[in-house]
């Protein structure tokens, strides 16, 4: 039995668009519990010390990264749709 890759590409790219922002959130939460460096610990230290500008900078950085990776997935989806659609 052979898999038809072009028929499965819309499902694959949709899964990428859903999973990419969730992976960023998972990485930040993982950093909260198991890291001494990164955005997660910066958020925790800023929250404990009431440093709201630092906290918001970390949140905005995380959001911008998630949106950029989502945009990359949308671009891949469009390129794949044009090529195989």
mmCIF file of N, CA, C and O in Angstrom:
data_model
loop_
_atom_site.group_PDB
_atom_site.id
_atom_site.type_symbol
_atom_site.label_atom_id
_atom_site.label_comp_id
_atom_site.label_asym_id
_atom_site.label_seq_id
_atom_site.Cartn_x
_atom_site.Cartn_y
_atom_site.Cartn_z
ATOM 1 N N UNK A 1 0.851 -1.174 0.000
ATOM 2 C CA UNK A 1 0.000 0.000 0.000
ATOM 3 C C UNK A 1 0.897 1.238 0.000
ATOM 4 O O UNK A 1 1.858 1.322 0.745
ATOM 5 N N UNK A 2 0.547 2.197 -0.834
ATOM 6 C CA UNK A 2 1.340 3.411 -0.949
ATOM 7 C C UNK A 2 0.554 4.591 -0.412
ATOM 8 O O UNK A 2 -0.647 4.697 -0.595
ATOM 9 N N UNK A 3 1.259 5.480 0.251
ATOM 10 C CA UNK A 3 0.631 6.693 0.766
ATOM 11 C C UNK A 3 0.666 7.771 -0.305
ATOM 12 O O UNK A 3 1.655 7.922 -1.012
ATOM 13 N N UNK A 4 -0.408 8.497 -0.401
ATOM 14 C CA UNK A 4 -0.461 9.612 -1.346
ATOM 15 C C UNK A 4 -0.158 10.889 -0.577
ATOM 16 O O UNK A 4 -1.014 11.411 0.126
ATOM 17 N N UNK A 5 1.064 11.353 -0.700
ATOM 18 C CA UNK A 5 1.511 12.525 0.044
ATOM 19 C C UNK A 5 0.706 13.777 -0.308
ATOM 20 O O UNK A 5 0.254 14.486 0.586
ATOM 21 N N UNK A 6 0.482 14.093 -1.581
ATOM 22 C CA UNK A 6 -0.260 15.322 -1.876
ATOM 23 C C UNK A 6 -1.662 15.348 -1.263
ATOM 24 O O UNK A 6 -2.140 16.403 -0.871
ATOM 25 N N UNK A 7 -2.318 14.215 -1.154
ATOM 26 C CA UNK A 7 -3.657 14.187 -0.570
ATOM 27 C C UNK A 7 -3.617 14.464 0.929
ATOM 28 O O UNK A 7 -4.577 14.979 1.497
ATOM 29 N N UNK A 8 -2.530 14.145 1.574
ATOM 30 C CA UNK A 8 -2.421 14.343 3.018
ATOM 31 C C UNK A 8 -1.809 15.667 3.432
ATOM 32 O O UNK A 8 -1.790 15.995 4.616
ATOM 33 N N UNK A 9 -1.311 16.451 2.499
ATOM 34 C CA UNK A 9 -0.622 17.695 2.843
ATOM 35 C C UNK A 9 -1.517 18.744 3.508
ATOM 36 O O UNK A 9 -1.057 19.410 4.431
ATOM 37 N N UNK A 10 -2.772 18.922 3.103
ATOM 38 C CA UNK A 10 -3.593 19.913 3.827
ATOM 39 C C UNK A 10 -3.779 19.564 5.300
ATOM 40 O O UNK A 10 -3.755 20.449 6.159
ATOM 41 N N UNK A 11 -3.936 18.306 5.595
ATOM 42 C CA UNK A 11 -4.080 17.885 6.990
ATOM 43 C C UNK A 11 -2.777 18.102 7.746
ATOM 44 O O UNK A 11 -2.773 18.560 8.893
ATOM 45 N N UNK A 12 -1.657 17.819 7.117
ATOM 46 C CA UNK A 12 -0.353 18.003 7.739
ATOM 47 C C UNK A 12 -0.085 19.477 8.038
ATOM 48 O O UNK A 12 0.340 19.821 9.146
ATOM 49 N N UNK A 13 -0.358 20.343 7.080
ATOM 50 C CA UNK A 13 -0.094 21.758 7.307
ATOM 51 C C UNK A 13 -1.066 22.363 8.319
ATOM 52 O O UNK A 13 -0.687 23.243 9.079
ATOM 53 N N UNK A 14 -2.300 21.874 8.356
ATOM 54 C CA UNK A 14 -3.240 22.334 9.382
ATOM 55 C C UNK A 14 -2.764 21.913 10.766
ATOM 56 O O UNK A 14 -2.825 22.689 11.725
ATOM 57 N N UNK A 15 -2.267 20.699 10.871
ATOM 58 C CA UNK A 15 -1.710 20.239 12.145
ATOM 59 C C UNK A 15 -0.509 21.058 12.573
ATOM 60 O O UNK A 15 -0.339 21.363 13.754
ATOM 61 N N UNK A 16 0.321 21.448 11.603
ATOM 62 C CA UNK A 16 1.468 22.305 11.921
ATOM 63 C C UNK A 16 1.020 23.664 12.434
ATOM 64 O O UNK A 16 1.599 24.196 13.387
ATOM 65 N N UNK A 17 -0.030 24.222 11.818
ATOM 66 C CA UNK A 17 -0.521 25.536 12.251
ATOM 67 C C UNK A 17 -1.087 25.488 13.666
ATOM 68 O O UNK A 17 -1.003 26.465 14.400
ATOM 69 N N UNK A 18 -1.648 24.363 14.054
ATOM 70 C CA UNK A 18 -2.176 24.228 15.408
ATOM 71 C C UNK A 18 -1.051 23.948 16.401
ATOM 72 O O UNK A 18 -1.008 24.511 17.500
ATOM 73 N N UNK A 19 -0.115 23.099 16.022
ATOM 74 C CA UNK A 19 0.913 22.630 16.949
ATOM 75 C C UNK A 19 2.023 23.639 17.207
ATOM 76 O O UNK A 19 2.600 23.644 18.301
ATOM 77 N N UNK A 20 2.326 24.493 16.251
ATOM 78 C CA UNK A 20 3.474 25.389 16.407
ATOM 79 C C UNK A 20 3.315 26.367 17.583
ATOM 80 O O UNK A 20 4.205 26.451 18.426
ATOM 81 N N UNK A 21 2.202 27.094 17.694
ATOM 82 C CA UNK A 21 2.064 27.974 18.866
ATOM 83 C C UNK A 21 1.990 27.196 20.180
ATOM 84 O O UNK A 21 2.504 27.646 21.205
ATOM 85 N N UNK A 22 1.373 26.021 20.158
ATOM 86 C CA UNK A 22 1.307 25.213 21.371
ATOM 87 C C UNK A 22 2.693 24.727 21.796
ATOM 88 O O UNK A 22 2.966 24.586 22.983
ATOM 89 N N UNK A 23 3.563 24.479 20.836
ATOM 90 C CA UNK A 23 4.927 24.075 21.158
ATOM 91 C C UNK A 23 5.685 25.198 21.854
ATOM 92 O O UNK A 23 6.461 24.950 22.784
ATOM 93 N N UNK A 24 5.450 26.427 21.421
ATOM 94 C CA UNK A 24 6.096 27.576 22.069
ATOM 95 C C UNK A 24 5.615 27.700 23.509
ATOM 96 O O UNK A 24 6.409 27.892 24.433
ATOM 97 N N UNK A 25 4.313 27.594 23.709
ATOM 98 C CA UNK A 25 3.760 27.667 25.065
ATOM 99 C C UNK A 25 4.313 26.538 25.923
ATOM 100 O O UNK A 25 4.701 26.741 27.081
ATOM 101 N N UNK A 26 4.377 25.343 25.372
ATOM 102 C CA UNK A 26 4.932 24.202 26.109
ATOM 103 C C UNK A 26 6.393 24.397 26.470
ATOM 104 O O UNK A 26 6.822 24.021 27.565
ATOM 105 N N UNK A 27 7.150 25.003 25.569
ATOM 106 C CA UNK A 27 8.565 25.249 25.857
ATOM 107 C C UNK A 27 8.726 26.259 26.984
ATOM 108 O O UNK A 27 9.575 26.086 27.868
ATOM 109 N N UNK A 28 7.910 27.297 26.987
ATOM 110 C CA UNK A 28 8.002 28.314 28.041
ATOM 111 C C UNK A 28 7.602 27.701 29.390
ATOM 112 O O UNK A 28 8.276 27.926 30.410
ATOM 113 N N UNK A 29 6.546 26.920 29.414
ATOM 114 C CA UNK A 29 6.130 26.284 30.666
ATOM 115 C C UNK A 29 7.179 25.275 31.128
ATOM 116 O O UNK A 29 7.466 25.167 32.326
ATOM 117 N N UNK A 30 7.783 24.574 30.200
ATOM 118 C CA UNK A 30 8.870 23.668 30.561
ATOM 119 C C UNK A 30 10.057 24.405 31.154
ATOM 120 O O UNK A 30 10.721 23.904 32.069
ATOM 121 N N UNK A 31 10.316 25.611 30.640
ATOM 122 C CA UNK A 31 11.397 26.426 31.197
ATOM 123 C C UNK A 31 11.069 26.893 32.612
ATOM 124 O O UNK A 31 11.971 27.110 33.412
ATOM 125 N N UNK A 32 9.799 27.102 32.920
ATOM 126 C CA UNK A 32 9.419 27.507 34.270
ATOM 127 C C UNK A 32 9.890 26.486 35.290
ATOM 128 O O UNK A 32 10.336 26.842 36.371
ATOM 129 N N UNK A 33 9.786 25.211 34.956
ATOM 130 C CA UNK A 33 10.065 24.156 35.921
ATOM 131 C C UNK A 33 11.485 23.608 35.863
ATOM 132 O O UNK A 33 11.972 23.088 36.860
ATOM 133 N N UNK A 34 12.141 23.711 34.721
ATOM 134 C CA UNK A 34 13.404 23.001 34.623
ATOM 135 C C UNK A 34 14.570 23.765 34.050
ATOM 136 O O UNK A 34 15.508 23.143 33.571
ATOM 137 N N UNK A 35 14.529 25.088 34.073
ATOM 138 C CA UNK A 35 15.625 25.818 33.460
ATOM 139 C C UNK A 35 15.996 27.031 34.305
ATOM 140 O O UNK A 35 15.186 27.564 35.063
ATOM 141 N N UNK A 36 17.234 27.451 34.148
ATOM 142 C CA UNK A 36 17.702 28.665 34.813
ATOM 143 C C UNK A 36 17.846 29.823 33.834
ATOM 144 O O UNK A 36 18.137 30.942 34.244
ATOM 145 N N UNK A 37 17.657 29.555 32.553
ATOM 146 C CA UNK A 37 17.786 30.592 31.535
ATOM 147 C C UNK A 37 16.654 30.443 30.530
ATOM 148 O O UNK A 37 16.127 29.361 30.337
ATOM 149 N N UNK A 38 16.303 31.546 29.898
ATOM 150 C CA UNK A 38 15.239 31.523 28.906
ATOM 151 C C UNK A 38 14.112 32.464 29.286
ATOM 152 O O UNK A 38 14.158 33.178 30.289
ATOM 153 N N UNK A 39 13.075 32.447 28.486
ATOM 154 C CA UNK A 39 11.954 33.354 28.694
ATOM 155 C C UNK A 39 11.152 32.968 29.934
ATOM 156 O O UNK A 39 10.689 33.835 30.677
ATOM 157 N N UNK A 40 10.990 31.671 30.188
ATOM 158 C CA UNK A 40 10.220 31.221 31.345
ATOM 159 C C UNK A 40 10.770 31.719 32.672
ATOM 160 O O UNK A 40 10.034 32.332 33.465
ATOM 161 N N UNK A 41 12.034 31.497 32.966
ATOM 162 C CA UNK A 41 12.592 32.028 34.214
ATOM 163 C C UNK A 41 12.574 33.557 34.288
ATOM 164 O O UNK A 41 12.394 34.112 35.370
ATOM 165 N N UNK A 42 12.727 34.228 33.145
ATOM 166 C CA UNK A 42 12.634 35.693 33.151
ATOM 167 C C UNK A 42 11.236 36.108 33.593
ATOM 168 O O UNK A 42 11.071 37.034 34.390
ATOM 169 N N UNK A 43 10.226 35.405 33.101
ATOM 170 C CA UNK A 43 8.846 35.702 33.509
ATOM 171 C C UNK A 43 8.658 35.489 35.007
ATOM 172 O O UNK A 43 8.026 36.300 35.691
ATOM 173 N N UNK A 44 9.177 34.383 35.513
ATOM 174 C CA UNK A 44 9.000 34.082 36.932
ATOM 175 C C UNK A 44 9.686 35.115 37.827
ATOM 176 O O UNK A 44 9.114 35.571 38.810
ATOM 177 N N UNK A 45 10.918 35.472 37.496
ATOM 178 C CA UNK A 45 11.649 36.454 38.298
ATOM 179 C C UNK A 45 10.966 37.821 38.226
ATOM 180 O O UNK A 45 10.816 38.508 39.242
ATOM 181 N N UNK A 46 10.522 38.192 37.027
ATOM 182 C CA UNK A 46 9.846 39.484 36.879
ATOM 183 C C UNK A 46 8.534 39.503 37.655
ATOM 184 O O UNK A 46 8.183 40.513 38.265
ATOM 185 N N UNK A 47 7.824 38.384 37.652
ATOM 186 C CA UNK A 47 6.558 38.324 38.371
ATOM 187 C C UNK A 47 6.788 38.421 39.881
ATOM 188 O O UNK A 47 6.080 39.146 40.578
ATOM 189 N N UNK A 48 7.782 37.724 40.371
ATOM 190 C CA UNK A 48 8.067 37.759 41.814
ATOM 191 C C UNK A 48 8.553 39.121 42.293
ATOM 192 O O UNK A 48 8.337 39.489 43.443
ATOM 193 N N UNK A 49 9.243 39.851 41.429
ATOM 194 C CA UNK A 49 9.798 41.146 41.803
ATOM 195 C C UNK A 49 8.935 42.323 41.348
ATOM 196 O O UNK A 49 9.377 43.468 41.430
ATOM 197 N N UNK A 50 7.733 42.041 40.862
ATOM 198 C CA UNK A 50 6.804 43.070 40.398
ATOM 199 C C UNK A 50 7.413 43.973 39.333
ATOM 200 O O UNK A 50 7.217 45.179 39.338
ATOM 201 N N UNK A 51 8.152 43.377 38.418
ATOM 202 C CA UNK A 51 8.748 44.115 37.304
ATOM 203 C C UNK A 51 7.857 43.932 36.067
ATOM 204 O O UNK A 51 8.116 43.100 35.203
ATOM 205 N N UNK A 52 6.811 44.719 36.011
ATOM 206 C CA UNK A 52 5.819 44.547 34.955
ATOM 207 C C UNK A 52 6.350 44.823 33.549
ATOM 208 O O UNK A 52 5.987 44.101 32.624
ATOM 209 N N UNK A 53 7.211 45.815 33.326
ATOM 210 C CA UNK A 53 7.741 45.990 31.963
ATOM 211 C C UNK A 53 8.529 44.773 31.480
ATOM 212 O O UNK A 53 8.390 44.363 30.323
ATOM 213 N N UNK A 54 9.313 44.172 32.358
ATOM 214 C CA UNK A 54 10.069 42.971 31.990
ATOM 215 C C UNK A 54 9.124 41.812 31.727
ATOM 216 O O UNK A 54 9.313 41.041 30.776
ATOM 217 N N UNK A 55 8.103 41.693 32.561
ATOM 218 C CA UNK A 55 7.125 40.623 32.381
ATOM 219 C C UNK A 55 6.416 40.756 31.035
ATOM 220 O O UNK A 55 6.283 39.788 30.295
ATOM 221 N N UNK A 56 5.963 41.964 30.717
ATOM 222 C CA UNK A 56 5.273 42.174 29.455
ATOM 223 C C UNK A 56 6.215 41.988 28.260
ATOM 224 O O UNK A 56 5.783 41.512 27.203
ATOM 225 N N UNK A 57 7.462 42.347 28.418
ATOM 226 C CA UNK A 57 8.428 42.128 27.330
ATOM 227 C C UNK A 57 8.586 40.640 27.050
ATOM 228 O O UNK A 57 8.649 40.216 25.885
ATOM 229 N N UNK A 58 8.636 39.830 28.104
ATOM 230 C CA UNK A 58 8.748 38.378 27.919
ATOM 231 C C UNK A 58 7.486 37.806 27.274
ATOM 232 O O UNK A 58 7.565 36.949 26.387
ATOM 233 N N UNK A 59 6.331 38.290 27.688
ATOM 234 C CA UNK A 59 5.071 37.810 27.105
ATOM 235 C C UNK A 59 4.976 38.210 25.635
ATOM 236 O O UNK A 59 4.619 37.389 24.778
ATOM 237 N N UNK A 60 5.315 39.454 25.341
ATOM 238 C CA UNK A 60 5.253 39.920 23.951
ATOM 239 C C UNK A 60 6.258 39.165 23.087
ATOM 240 O O UNK A 60 5.957 38.809 21.939
ATOM 241 N N UNK A 61 7.434 38.890 23.606
ATOM 242 C CA UNK A 61 8.420 38.102 22.872
ATOM 243 C C UNK A 61 7.881 36.724 22.535
ATOM 244 O O UNK A 61 8.027 36.229 21.406
ATOM 245 N N UNK A 62 7.218 36.091 23.499
ATOM 246 C CA UNK A 62 6.641 34.766 23.273
ATOM 247 C C UNK A 62 5.537 34.829 22.223
ATOM 248 O O UNK A 62 5.466 33.978 21.327
ATOM 249 N N UNK A 63 4.697 35.840 22.294
ATOM 250 C CA UNK A 63 3.604 35.984 21.330
ATOM 251 C C UNK A 63 4.142 36.242 19.928
ATOM 252 O O UNK A 63 3.667 35.649 18.950
ATOM 253 N N UNK A 64 5.139 37.105 19.826
ATOM 254 C CA UNK A 64 5.719 37.411 18.508
ATOM 255 C C UNK A 64 6.360 36.162 17.904
ATOM 256 O O UNK A 64 6.202 35.887 16.702
ATOM 257 N N UNK A 65 7.057 35.387 18.712
ATOM 258 C CA UNK A 65 7.653 34.150 18.213
ATOM 259 C C UNK A 65 6.584 33.167 17.749
ATOM 260 O O UNK A 65 6.705 32.555 16.682
ATOM 261 N N UNK A 66 5.524 33.015 18.529
ATOM 262 C CA UNK A 66 4.441 32.107 18.150
ATOM 263 C C UNK A 66 3.765 32.570 16.864
ATOM 264 O O UNK A 66 3.465 31.749 15.976
ATOM 265 N N UNK A 67 3.514 33.869 16.735
ATOM 266 C CA UNK A 67 2.895 34.385 15.517
ATOM 267 C C UNK A 67 3.803 34.236 14.298
ATOM 268 O O UNK A 67 3.333 33.936 13.199
ATOM 269 N N UNK A 68 5.102 34.434 14.495
ATOM 270 C CA UNK A 68 6.041 34.269 13.386
ATOM 271 C C UNK A 68 6.076 32.816 12.909
ATOM 272 O O UNK A 68 6.068 32.549 11.694
ATOM 273 N N UNK A 69 6.093 31.890 13.829
ATOM 274 C CA UNK A 69 6.103 30.480 13.435
ATOM 275 C C UNK A 69 4.769 30.065 12.820
ATOM 276 O O UNK A 69 4.732 29.261 11.892
ATOM 277 N N UNK A 70 3.664 30.627 13.313
ATOM 278 C CA UNK A 70 2.369 30.374 12.692
ATOM 279 C C UNK A 70 2.355 30.920 11.263
ATOM 280 O O UNK A 70 1.872 30.256 10.342
ATOM 281 N N UNK A 71 2.886 32.116 11.079
ATOM 282 C CA UNK A 71 2.973 32.694 9.739
ATOM 283 C C UNK A 71 3.827 31.854 8.803
ATOM 284 O O UNK A 71 3.501 31.702 7.624
ATOM 285 N N UNK A 72 4.898 31.290 9.332
ATOM 286 C CA UNK A 72 5.726 30.387 8.528
ATOM 287 C C UNK A 72 4.928 29.157 8.104
ATOM 288 O O UNK A 72 5.030 28.718 6.952
ATOM 289 N N UNK A 73 4.120 28.632 9.006
ATOM 290 C CA UNK A 73 3.279 27.477 8.668
ATOM 291 C C UNK A 73 2.237 27.844 7.616
ATOM 292 O O UNK A 73 1.947 27.044 6.724
ATOM 293 N N UNK A 74 1.670 29.043 7.710
ATOM 294 C CA UNK A 74 0.713 29.498 6.694
ATOM 295 C C UNK A 74 1.401 29.632 5.342
ATOM 296 O O UNK A 74 0.846 29.238 4.306
ATOM 297 N N UNK A 75 2.610 30.156 5.333
ATOM 298 C CA UNK A 75 3.366 30.282 4.092
ATOM 299 C C UNK A 75 3.645 28.916 3.483
ATOM 300 O O UNK A 75 3.476 28.714 2.270
ATOM 301 N N UNK A 76 4.057 27.980 4.304
ATOM 302 C CA UNK A 76 4.291 26.612 3.822
ATOM 303 C C UNK A 76 3.003 26.025 3.267
ATOM 304 O O UNK A 76 2.998 25.372 2.214
ATOM 305 N N UNK A 77 1.887 26.263 3.956
ATOM 306 C CA UNK A 77 0.590 25.767 3.495
ATOM 307 C C UNK A 77 0.250 26.329 2.123
ATOM 308 O O UNK A 77 -0.197 25.603 1.227
ATOM 309 N N UNK A 78 0.465 27.612 1.941
ATOM 310 C CA UNK A 78 0.158 28.223 0.648
ATOM 311 C C UNK A 78 1.064 27.713 -0.458
ATOM 312 O O UNK A 78 0.619 27.453 -1.579
ATOM 313 N N UNK A 79 2.350 27.559 -0.153
ATOM 314 C CA UNK A 79 3.273 27.034 -1.167
ATOM 315 C C UNK A 79 2.925 25.604 -1.552
ATOM 316 O O UNK A 79 2.976 25.239 -2.724
ATOM 317 N N UNK A 80 2.564 24.817 -0.568
ATOM 318 C CA UNK A 80 2.204 23.421 -0.837
ATOM 319 C C UNK A 80 0.896 23.356 -1.618
ATOM 320 O O UNK A 80 0.743 22.549 -2.535
ATOM 321 N N UNK A 81 -0.053 24.226 -1.281
ATOM 322 C CA UNK A 81 -1.335 24.239 -1.987
ATOM 323 C C UNK A 81 -1.160 24.621 -3.455
ATOM 324 O O UNK A 81 -1.816 24.054 -4.329
ATOM 325 N N UNK A 82 -0.276 25.575 -3.717
ATOM 326 C CA UNK A 82 -0.032 25.984 -5.101
ATOM 327 C C UNK A 82 0.678 24.871 -5.853
ATOM 328 O O UNK A 82 0.354 24.575 -7.010
ATOM 329 N N UNK A 83 1.615 24.222 -5.198
ATOM 330 C CA UNK A 83 2.417 23.187 -5.881
ATOM 331 C C UNK A 83 1.626 21.920 -6.127
ATOM 332 O O UNK A 83 1.678 21.342 -7.195
ATOM 333 N N UNK A 84 0.873 21.468 -5.124
ATOM 334 C CA UNK A 84 0.195 20.180 -5.242
ATOM 335 C C UNK A 84 -1.320 20.308 -5.382
ATOM 336 O O UNK A 84 -2.005 19.316 -5.540
ATOM 337 N N UNK A 85 -1.864 21.516 -5.209
ATOM 338 C CA UNK A 85 -3.312 21.690 -5.225
ATOM 339 C C UNK A 85 -3.839 21.768 -6.602
ATOM 340 O O UNK A 85 -4.698 21.278 -7.167
#
